PDB file of C-alpha atoms in Angstrom:
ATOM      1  CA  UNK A   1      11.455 -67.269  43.701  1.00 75.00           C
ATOM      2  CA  UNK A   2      12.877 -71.215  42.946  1.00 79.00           C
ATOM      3  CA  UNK A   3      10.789 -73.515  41.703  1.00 89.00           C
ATOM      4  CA  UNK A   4      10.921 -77.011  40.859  1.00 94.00           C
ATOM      5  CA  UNK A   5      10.538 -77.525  36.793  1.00 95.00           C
ATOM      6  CA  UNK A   6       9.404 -80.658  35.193  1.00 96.00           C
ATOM      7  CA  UNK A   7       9.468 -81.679  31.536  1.00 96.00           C
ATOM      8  CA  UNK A   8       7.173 -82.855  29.647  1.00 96.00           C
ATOM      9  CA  UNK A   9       3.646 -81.333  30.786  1.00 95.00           C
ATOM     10  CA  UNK A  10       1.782 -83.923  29.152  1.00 96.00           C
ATOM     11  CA  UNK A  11       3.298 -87.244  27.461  1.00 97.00           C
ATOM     12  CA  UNK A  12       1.784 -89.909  25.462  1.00 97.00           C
ATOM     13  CA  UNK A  13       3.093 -93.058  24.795  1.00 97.00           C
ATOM     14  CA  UNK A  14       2.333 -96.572  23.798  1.00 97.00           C
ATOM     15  CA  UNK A  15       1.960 -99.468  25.754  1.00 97.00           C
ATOM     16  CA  UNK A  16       5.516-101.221  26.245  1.00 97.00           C
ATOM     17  CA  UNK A  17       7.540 -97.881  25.573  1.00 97.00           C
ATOM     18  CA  UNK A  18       9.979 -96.217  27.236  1.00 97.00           C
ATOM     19  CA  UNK A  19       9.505 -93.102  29.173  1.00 98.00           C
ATOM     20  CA  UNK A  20      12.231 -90.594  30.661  1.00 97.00           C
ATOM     21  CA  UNK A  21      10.595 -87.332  32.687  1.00 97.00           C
ATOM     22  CA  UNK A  22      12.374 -85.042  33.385  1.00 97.00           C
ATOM     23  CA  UNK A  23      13.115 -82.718  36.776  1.00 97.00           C
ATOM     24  CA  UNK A  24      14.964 -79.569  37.180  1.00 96.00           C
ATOM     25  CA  UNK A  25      15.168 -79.819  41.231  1.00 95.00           C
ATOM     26  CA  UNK A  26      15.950 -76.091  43.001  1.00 93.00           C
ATOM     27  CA  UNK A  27      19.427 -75.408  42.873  1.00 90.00           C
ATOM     28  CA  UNK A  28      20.829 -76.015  46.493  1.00 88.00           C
ATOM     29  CA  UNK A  29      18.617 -78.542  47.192  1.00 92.00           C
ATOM     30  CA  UNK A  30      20.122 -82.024  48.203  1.00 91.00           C
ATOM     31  CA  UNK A  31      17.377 -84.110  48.137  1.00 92.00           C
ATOM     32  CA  UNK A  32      15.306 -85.357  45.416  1.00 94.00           C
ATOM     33  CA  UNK A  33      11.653 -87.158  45.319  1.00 96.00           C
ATOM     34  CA  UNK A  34       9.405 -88.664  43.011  1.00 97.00           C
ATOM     35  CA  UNK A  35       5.615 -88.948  43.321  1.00 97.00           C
ATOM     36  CA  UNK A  36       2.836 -90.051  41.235  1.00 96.00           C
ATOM     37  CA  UNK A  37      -1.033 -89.315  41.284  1.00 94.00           C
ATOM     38  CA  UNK A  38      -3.308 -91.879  39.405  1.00 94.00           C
ATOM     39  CA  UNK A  39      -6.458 -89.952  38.582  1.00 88.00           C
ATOM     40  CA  UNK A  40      -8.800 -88.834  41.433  1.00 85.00           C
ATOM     41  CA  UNK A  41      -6.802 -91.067  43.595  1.00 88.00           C
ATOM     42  CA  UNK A  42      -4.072 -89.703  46.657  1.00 89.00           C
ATOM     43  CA  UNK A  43      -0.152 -89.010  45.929  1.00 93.00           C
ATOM     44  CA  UNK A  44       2.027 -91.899  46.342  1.00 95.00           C
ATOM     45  CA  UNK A  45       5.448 -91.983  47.231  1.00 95.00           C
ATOM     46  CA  UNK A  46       8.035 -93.533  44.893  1.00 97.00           C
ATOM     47  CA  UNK A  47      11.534 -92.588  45.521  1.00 96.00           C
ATOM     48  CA  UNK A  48      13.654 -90.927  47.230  1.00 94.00           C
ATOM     49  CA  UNK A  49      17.168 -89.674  46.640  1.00 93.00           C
ATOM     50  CA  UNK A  50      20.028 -88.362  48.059  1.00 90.00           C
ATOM     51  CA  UNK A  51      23.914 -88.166  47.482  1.00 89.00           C
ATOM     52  CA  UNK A  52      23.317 -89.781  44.077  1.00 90.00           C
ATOM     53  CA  UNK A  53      21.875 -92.997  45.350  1.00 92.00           C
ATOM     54  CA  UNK A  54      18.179 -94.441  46.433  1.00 94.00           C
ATOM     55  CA  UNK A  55      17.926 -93.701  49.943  1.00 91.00           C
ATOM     56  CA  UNK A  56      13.957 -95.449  49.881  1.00 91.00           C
ATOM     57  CA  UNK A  57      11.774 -96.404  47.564  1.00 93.00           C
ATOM     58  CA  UNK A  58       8.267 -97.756  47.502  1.00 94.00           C
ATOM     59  CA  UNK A  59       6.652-100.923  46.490  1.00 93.00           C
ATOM     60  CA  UNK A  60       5.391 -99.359  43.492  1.00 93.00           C
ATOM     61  CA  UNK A  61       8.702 -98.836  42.483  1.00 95.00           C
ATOM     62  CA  UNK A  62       9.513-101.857  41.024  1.00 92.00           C
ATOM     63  CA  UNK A  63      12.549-102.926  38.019  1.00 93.00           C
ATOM     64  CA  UNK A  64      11.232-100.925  35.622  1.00 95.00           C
ATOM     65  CA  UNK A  65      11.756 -97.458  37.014  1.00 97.00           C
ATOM     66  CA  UNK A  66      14.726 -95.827  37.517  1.00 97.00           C
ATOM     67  CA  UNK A  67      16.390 -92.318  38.257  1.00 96.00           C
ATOM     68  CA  UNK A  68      19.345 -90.746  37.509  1.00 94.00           C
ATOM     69  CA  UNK A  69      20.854 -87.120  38.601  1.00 91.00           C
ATOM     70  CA  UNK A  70      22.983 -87.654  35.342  1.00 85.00           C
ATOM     71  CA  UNK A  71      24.128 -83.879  35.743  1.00 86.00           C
ATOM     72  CA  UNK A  72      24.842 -80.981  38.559  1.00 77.00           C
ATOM     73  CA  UNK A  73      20.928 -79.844  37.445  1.00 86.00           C
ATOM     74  CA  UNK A  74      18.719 -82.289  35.964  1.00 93.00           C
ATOM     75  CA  UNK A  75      17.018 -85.501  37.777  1.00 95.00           C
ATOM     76  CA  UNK A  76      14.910 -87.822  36.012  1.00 97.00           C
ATOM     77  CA  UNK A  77      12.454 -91.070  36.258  1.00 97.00           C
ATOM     78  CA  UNK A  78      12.397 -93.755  33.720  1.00 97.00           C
ATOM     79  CA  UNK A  79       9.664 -96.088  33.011  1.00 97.00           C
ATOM     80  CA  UNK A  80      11.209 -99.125  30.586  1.00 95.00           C
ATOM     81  CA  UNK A  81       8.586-100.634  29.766  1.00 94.00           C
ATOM     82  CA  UNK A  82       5.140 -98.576  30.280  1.00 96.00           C
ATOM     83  CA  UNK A  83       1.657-100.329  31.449  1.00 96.00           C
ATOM     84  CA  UNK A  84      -1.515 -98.275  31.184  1.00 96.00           C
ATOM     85  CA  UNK A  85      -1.730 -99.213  34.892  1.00 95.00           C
ATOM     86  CA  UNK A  86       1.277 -95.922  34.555  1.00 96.00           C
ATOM     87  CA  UNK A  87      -1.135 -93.601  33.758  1.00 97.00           C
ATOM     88  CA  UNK A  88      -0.959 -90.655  36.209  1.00 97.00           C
ATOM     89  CA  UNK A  89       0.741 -87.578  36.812  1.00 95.00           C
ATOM     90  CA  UNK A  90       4.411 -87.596  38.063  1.00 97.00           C
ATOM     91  CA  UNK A  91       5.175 -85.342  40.697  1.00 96.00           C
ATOM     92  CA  UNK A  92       8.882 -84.401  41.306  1.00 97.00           C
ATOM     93  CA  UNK A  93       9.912 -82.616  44.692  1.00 96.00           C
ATOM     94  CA  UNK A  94      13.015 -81.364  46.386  1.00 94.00           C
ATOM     95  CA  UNK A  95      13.764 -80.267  49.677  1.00 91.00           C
ATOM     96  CA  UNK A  96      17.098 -78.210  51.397  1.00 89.00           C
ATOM     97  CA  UNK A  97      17.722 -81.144  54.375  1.00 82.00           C
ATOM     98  CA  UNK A  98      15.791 -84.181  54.631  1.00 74.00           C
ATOM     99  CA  UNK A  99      12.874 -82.543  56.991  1.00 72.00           C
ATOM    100  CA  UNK A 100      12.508 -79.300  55.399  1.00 77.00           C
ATOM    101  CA  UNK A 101       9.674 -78.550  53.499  1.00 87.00           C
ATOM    102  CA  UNK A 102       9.277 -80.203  49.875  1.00 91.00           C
ATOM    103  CA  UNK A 103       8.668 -78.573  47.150  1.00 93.00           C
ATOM    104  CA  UNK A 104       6.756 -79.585  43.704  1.00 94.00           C
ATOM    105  CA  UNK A 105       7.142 -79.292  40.295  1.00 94.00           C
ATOM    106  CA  UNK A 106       4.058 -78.969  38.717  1.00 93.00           C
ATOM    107  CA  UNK A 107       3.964 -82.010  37.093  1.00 95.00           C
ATOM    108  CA  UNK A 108       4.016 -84.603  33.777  1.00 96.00           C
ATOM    109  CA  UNK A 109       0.622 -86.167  32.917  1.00 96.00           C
ATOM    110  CA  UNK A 110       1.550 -89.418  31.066  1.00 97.00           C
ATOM    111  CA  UNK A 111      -0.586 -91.001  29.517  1.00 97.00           C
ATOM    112  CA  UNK A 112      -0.668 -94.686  27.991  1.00 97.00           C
ATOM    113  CA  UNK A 113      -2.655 -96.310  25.475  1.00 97.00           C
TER     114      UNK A 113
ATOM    115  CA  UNK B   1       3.803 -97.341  59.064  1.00 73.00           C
ATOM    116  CA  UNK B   2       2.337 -93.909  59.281  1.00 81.00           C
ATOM    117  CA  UNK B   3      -1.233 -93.388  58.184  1.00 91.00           C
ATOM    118  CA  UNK B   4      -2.897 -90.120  57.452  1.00 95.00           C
ATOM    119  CA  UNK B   5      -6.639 -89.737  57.204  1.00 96.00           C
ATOM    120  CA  UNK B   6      -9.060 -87.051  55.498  1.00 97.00           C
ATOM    121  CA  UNK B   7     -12.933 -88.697  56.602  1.00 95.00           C
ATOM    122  CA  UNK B   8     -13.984 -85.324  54.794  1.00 96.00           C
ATOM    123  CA  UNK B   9     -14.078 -86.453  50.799  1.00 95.00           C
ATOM    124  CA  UNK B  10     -16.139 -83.000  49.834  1.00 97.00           C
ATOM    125  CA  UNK B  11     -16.781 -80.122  51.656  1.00 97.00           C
ATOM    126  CA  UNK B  12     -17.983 -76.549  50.755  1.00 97.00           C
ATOM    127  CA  UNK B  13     -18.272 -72.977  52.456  1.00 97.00           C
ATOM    128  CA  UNK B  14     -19.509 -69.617  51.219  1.00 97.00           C
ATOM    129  CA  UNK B  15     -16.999 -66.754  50.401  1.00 97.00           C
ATOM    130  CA  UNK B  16     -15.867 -64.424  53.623  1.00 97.00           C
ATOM    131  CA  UNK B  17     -16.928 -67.650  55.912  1.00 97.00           C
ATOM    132  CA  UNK B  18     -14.113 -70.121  58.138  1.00 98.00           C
ATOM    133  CA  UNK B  19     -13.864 -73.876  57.559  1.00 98.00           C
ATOM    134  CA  UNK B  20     -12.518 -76.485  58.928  1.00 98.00           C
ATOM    135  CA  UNK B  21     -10.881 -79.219  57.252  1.00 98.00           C
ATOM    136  CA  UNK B  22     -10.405 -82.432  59.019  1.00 98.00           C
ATOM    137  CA  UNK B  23      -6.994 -84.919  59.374  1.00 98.00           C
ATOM    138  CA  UNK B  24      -5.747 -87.204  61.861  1.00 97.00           C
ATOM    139  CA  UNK B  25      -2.544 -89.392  61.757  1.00 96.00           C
ATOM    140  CA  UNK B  26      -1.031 -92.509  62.920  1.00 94.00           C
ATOM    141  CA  UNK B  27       2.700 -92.832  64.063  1.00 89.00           C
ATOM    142  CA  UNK B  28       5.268 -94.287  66.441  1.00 87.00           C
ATOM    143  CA  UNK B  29       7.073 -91.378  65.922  1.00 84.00           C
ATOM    144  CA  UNK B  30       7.898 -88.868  68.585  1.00 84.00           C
ATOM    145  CA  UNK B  31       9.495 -86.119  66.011  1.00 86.00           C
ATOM    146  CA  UNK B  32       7.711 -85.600  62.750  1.00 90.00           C
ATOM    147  CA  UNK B  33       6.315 -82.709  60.624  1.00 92.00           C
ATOM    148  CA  UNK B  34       2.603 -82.081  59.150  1.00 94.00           C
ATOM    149  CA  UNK B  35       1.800 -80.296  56.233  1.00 96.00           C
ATOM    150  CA  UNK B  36      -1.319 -79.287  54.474  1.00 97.00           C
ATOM    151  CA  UNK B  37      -0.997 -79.087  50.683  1.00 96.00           C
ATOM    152  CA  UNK B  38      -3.131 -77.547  48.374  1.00 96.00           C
ATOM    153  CA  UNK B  39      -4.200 -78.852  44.586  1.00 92.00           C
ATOM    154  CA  UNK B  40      -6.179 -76.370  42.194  1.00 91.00           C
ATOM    155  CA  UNK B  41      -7.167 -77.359  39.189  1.00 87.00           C
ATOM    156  CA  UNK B  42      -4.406 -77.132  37.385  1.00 84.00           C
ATOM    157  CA  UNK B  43      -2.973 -79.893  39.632  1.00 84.00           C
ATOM    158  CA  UNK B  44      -0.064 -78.450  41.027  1.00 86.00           C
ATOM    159  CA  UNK B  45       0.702 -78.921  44.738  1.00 90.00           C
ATOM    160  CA  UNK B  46       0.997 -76.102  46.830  1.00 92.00           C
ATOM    161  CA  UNK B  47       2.200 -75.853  49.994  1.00 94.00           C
ATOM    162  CA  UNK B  48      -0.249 -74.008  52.195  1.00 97.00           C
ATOM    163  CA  UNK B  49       1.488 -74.964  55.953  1.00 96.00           C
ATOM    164  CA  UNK B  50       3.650 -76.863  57.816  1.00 95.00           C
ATOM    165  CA  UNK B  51       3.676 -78.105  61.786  1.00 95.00           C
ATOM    166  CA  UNK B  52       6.895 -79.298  63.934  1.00 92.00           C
ATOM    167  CA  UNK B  53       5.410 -81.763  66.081  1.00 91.00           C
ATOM    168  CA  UNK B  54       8.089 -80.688  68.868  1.00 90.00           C
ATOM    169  CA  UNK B  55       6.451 -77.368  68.863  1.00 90.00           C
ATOM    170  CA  UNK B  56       3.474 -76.628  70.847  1.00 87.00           C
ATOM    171  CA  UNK B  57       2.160 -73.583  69.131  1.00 93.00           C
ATOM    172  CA  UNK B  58       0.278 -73.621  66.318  1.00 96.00           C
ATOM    173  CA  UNK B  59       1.480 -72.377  62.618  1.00 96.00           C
ATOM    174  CA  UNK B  60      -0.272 -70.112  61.201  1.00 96.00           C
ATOM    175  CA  UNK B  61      -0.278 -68.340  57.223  1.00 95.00           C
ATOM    176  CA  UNK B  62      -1.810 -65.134  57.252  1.00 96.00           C
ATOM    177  CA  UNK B  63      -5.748 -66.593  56.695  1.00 97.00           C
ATOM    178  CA  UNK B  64      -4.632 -70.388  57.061  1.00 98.00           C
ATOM    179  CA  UNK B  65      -4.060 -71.543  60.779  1.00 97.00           C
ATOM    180  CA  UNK B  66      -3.705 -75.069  62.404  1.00 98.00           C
ATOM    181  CA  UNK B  67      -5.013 -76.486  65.402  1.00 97.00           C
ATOM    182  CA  UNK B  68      -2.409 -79.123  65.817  1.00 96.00           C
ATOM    183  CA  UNK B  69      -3.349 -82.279  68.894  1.00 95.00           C
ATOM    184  CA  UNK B  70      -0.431 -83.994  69.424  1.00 94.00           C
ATOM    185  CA  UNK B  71      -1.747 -86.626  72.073  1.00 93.00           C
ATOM    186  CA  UNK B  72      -5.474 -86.923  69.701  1.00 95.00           C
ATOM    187  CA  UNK B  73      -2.765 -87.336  66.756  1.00 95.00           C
ATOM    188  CA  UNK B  74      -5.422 -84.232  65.046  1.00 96.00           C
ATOM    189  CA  UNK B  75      -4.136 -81.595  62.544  1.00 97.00           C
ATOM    190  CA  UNK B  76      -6.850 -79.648  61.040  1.00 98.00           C
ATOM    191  CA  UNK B  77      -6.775 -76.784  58.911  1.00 98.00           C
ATOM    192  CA  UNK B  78      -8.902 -73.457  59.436  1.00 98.00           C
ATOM    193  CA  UNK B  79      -9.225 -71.355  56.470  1.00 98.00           C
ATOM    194  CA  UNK B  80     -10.799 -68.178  57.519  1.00 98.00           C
ATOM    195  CA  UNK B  81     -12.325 -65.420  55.232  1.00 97.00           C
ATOM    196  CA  UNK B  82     -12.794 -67.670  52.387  1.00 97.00           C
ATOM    197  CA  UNK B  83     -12.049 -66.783  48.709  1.00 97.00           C
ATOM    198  CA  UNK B  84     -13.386 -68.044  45.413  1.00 96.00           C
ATOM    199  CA  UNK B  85      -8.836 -68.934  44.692  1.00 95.00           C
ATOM    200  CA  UNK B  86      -9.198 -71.275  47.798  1.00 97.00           C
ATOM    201  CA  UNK B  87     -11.097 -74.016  45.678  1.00 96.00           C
ATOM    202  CA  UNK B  88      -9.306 -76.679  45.770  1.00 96.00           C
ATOM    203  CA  UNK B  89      -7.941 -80.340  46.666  1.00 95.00           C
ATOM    204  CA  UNK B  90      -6.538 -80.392  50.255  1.00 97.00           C
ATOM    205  CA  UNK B  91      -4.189 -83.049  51.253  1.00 96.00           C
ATOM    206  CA  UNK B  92      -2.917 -83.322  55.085  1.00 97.00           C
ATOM    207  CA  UNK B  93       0.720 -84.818  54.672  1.00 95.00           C
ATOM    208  CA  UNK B  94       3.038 -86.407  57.363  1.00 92.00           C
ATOM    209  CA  UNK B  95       6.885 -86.858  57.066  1.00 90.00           C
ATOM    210  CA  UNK B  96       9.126 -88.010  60.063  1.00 84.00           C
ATOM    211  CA  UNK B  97      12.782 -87.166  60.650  1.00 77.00           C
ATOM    212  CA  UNK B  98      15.119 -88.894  59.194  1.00 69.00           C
ATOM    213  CA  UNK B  99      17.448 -89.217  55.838  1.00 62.00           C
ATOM    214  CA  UNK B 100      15.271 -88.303  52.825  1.00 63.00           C
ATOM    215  CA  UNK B 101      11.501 -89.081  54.516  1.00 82.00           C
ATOM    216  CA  UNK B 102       9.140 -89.582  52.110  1.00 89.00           C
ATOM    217  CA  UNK B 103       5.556 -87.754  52.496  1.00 93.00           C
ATOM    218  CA  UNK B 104       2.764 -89.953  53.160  1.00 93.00           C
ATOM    219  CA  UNK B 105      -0.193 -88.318  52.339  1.00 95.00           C
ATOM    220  CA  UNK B 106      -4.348 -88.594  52.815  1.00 95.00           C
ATOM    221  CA  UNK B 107      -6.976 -88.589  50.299  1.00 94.00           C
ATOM    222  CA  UNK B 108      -7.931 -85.277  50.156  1.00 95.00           C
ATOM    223  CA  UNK B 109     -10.895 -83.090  50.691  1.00 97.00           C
ATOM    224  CA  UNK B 110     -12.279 -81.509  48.100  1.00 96.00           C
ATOM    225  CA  UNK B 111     -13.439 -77.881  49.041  1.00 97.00           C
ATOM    226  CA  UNK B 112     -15.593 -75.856  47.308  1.00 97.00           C
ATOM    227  CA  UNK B 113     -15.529 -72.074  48.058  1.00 97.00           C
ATOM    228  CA  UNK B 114     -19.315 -70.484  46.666  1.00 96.00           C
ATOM    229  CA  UNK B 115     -20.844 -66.962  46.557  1.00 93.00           C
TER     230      UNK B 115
END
């Protein structure tokens, strides 16, 4: 069966670095999420995407994320400049239409110090 | 802006027995779609089952059903003949139609499946 793939599992970084994780989304899917879980807290939204743009993103996702589909197969999420506030684990997600079920990766843990 | 709510933080059953875990929901919305997700330990979110709010019956997944109340804005989740593998986070999710709709999600119950 498809499944969502996400790269690292676990990533530790300093405070202040830059951070790219990394998504392989199933293959005919068309649209694209990213989520994030701060320890023993709920999953938040960040960003949505579809036909290589934003199509809504969330107050948490401020200037220094990003994403990219820079291929046919790979999506990813960039932190520039990493706060231990970032700490959590990144969910990605992908879904056939926009109302269809999403589907998750199982996660990066970053971690920053 | 659409609000989902778990008032069940921790819960726990014995194996072979039914539970009920708790959600309601707040939206303008007329179409929408409600999902229960589960999280094991090793974090990664599982879908468990999903509800078309234009559809009157209730889903149901072989030992997981829903008892969906679209005017009470309700969607709880009945696990019935409970296994040790059920432990778990629960989180009720909401998503509405539209281009790319984000999940908005509660806080989870925490369920504890015992001998």
């Amino acid at each position: 069966e498809p499944e969502v793939t996400q790269t690292p599992s676990h990533q530790v970084t300093q405070m202040g670095q830059e951070v790219i994780l990394r998504c392989v989304p199933i293959s005919n899917h068309l649209y694209f999420y990213w989520y994030r879980q701060i320890l023993g807290q709920k999953v938040e939204f960040l960003v949505s995407f579809y036909n290589n743009e934003i199509s809504e993103k969330s107050e948490i996702f401020d200037d220094q994320f990003s994403v990219e589909r820079p291929d046919g197969s790979n999506f990813t999420l960039k932190i520039r400049s990493t706060k231990l506030e970032d700490s959590a684990m990144y969910f990605c997600a992908s879904s056939p239409v926009a109302e269809e079920t999403q589907y998750f990766g199982p996660g990066t843990r970053l971690l920053v110090l | 802006a659409q609000t989902v709510t778990q008032s069940q933080p921790e819960m726990s059953v014995q194996e072979a027995e039914t539970v009920t875990l708790s959600c309601t929901y707040d939206t303008s919305e007329n179409n929408y779609y409600l999902f229960w997700y589960k999280q094991p330990p090793s974090r990664q979110m599982i879908l468990v089952i999903r509800q078309e709010a234009y559809k009157q019956q209730n889903a149901t997944e072989n030992r997981f059903s829903v008892n969906f109340q679209k005017a009470a804005k309700s969607f709880s989740l009945k696990i019935s003949d409970s296994q040790l593998g059920d432990t778990a986070m629960y989180f009720c999710a909401f998503t509405y139609t539209g281009t790319a709709s984000k999940l908005t999600f509660g806080t989870g119950t925490r369920l504890q499946v015992t001998l």
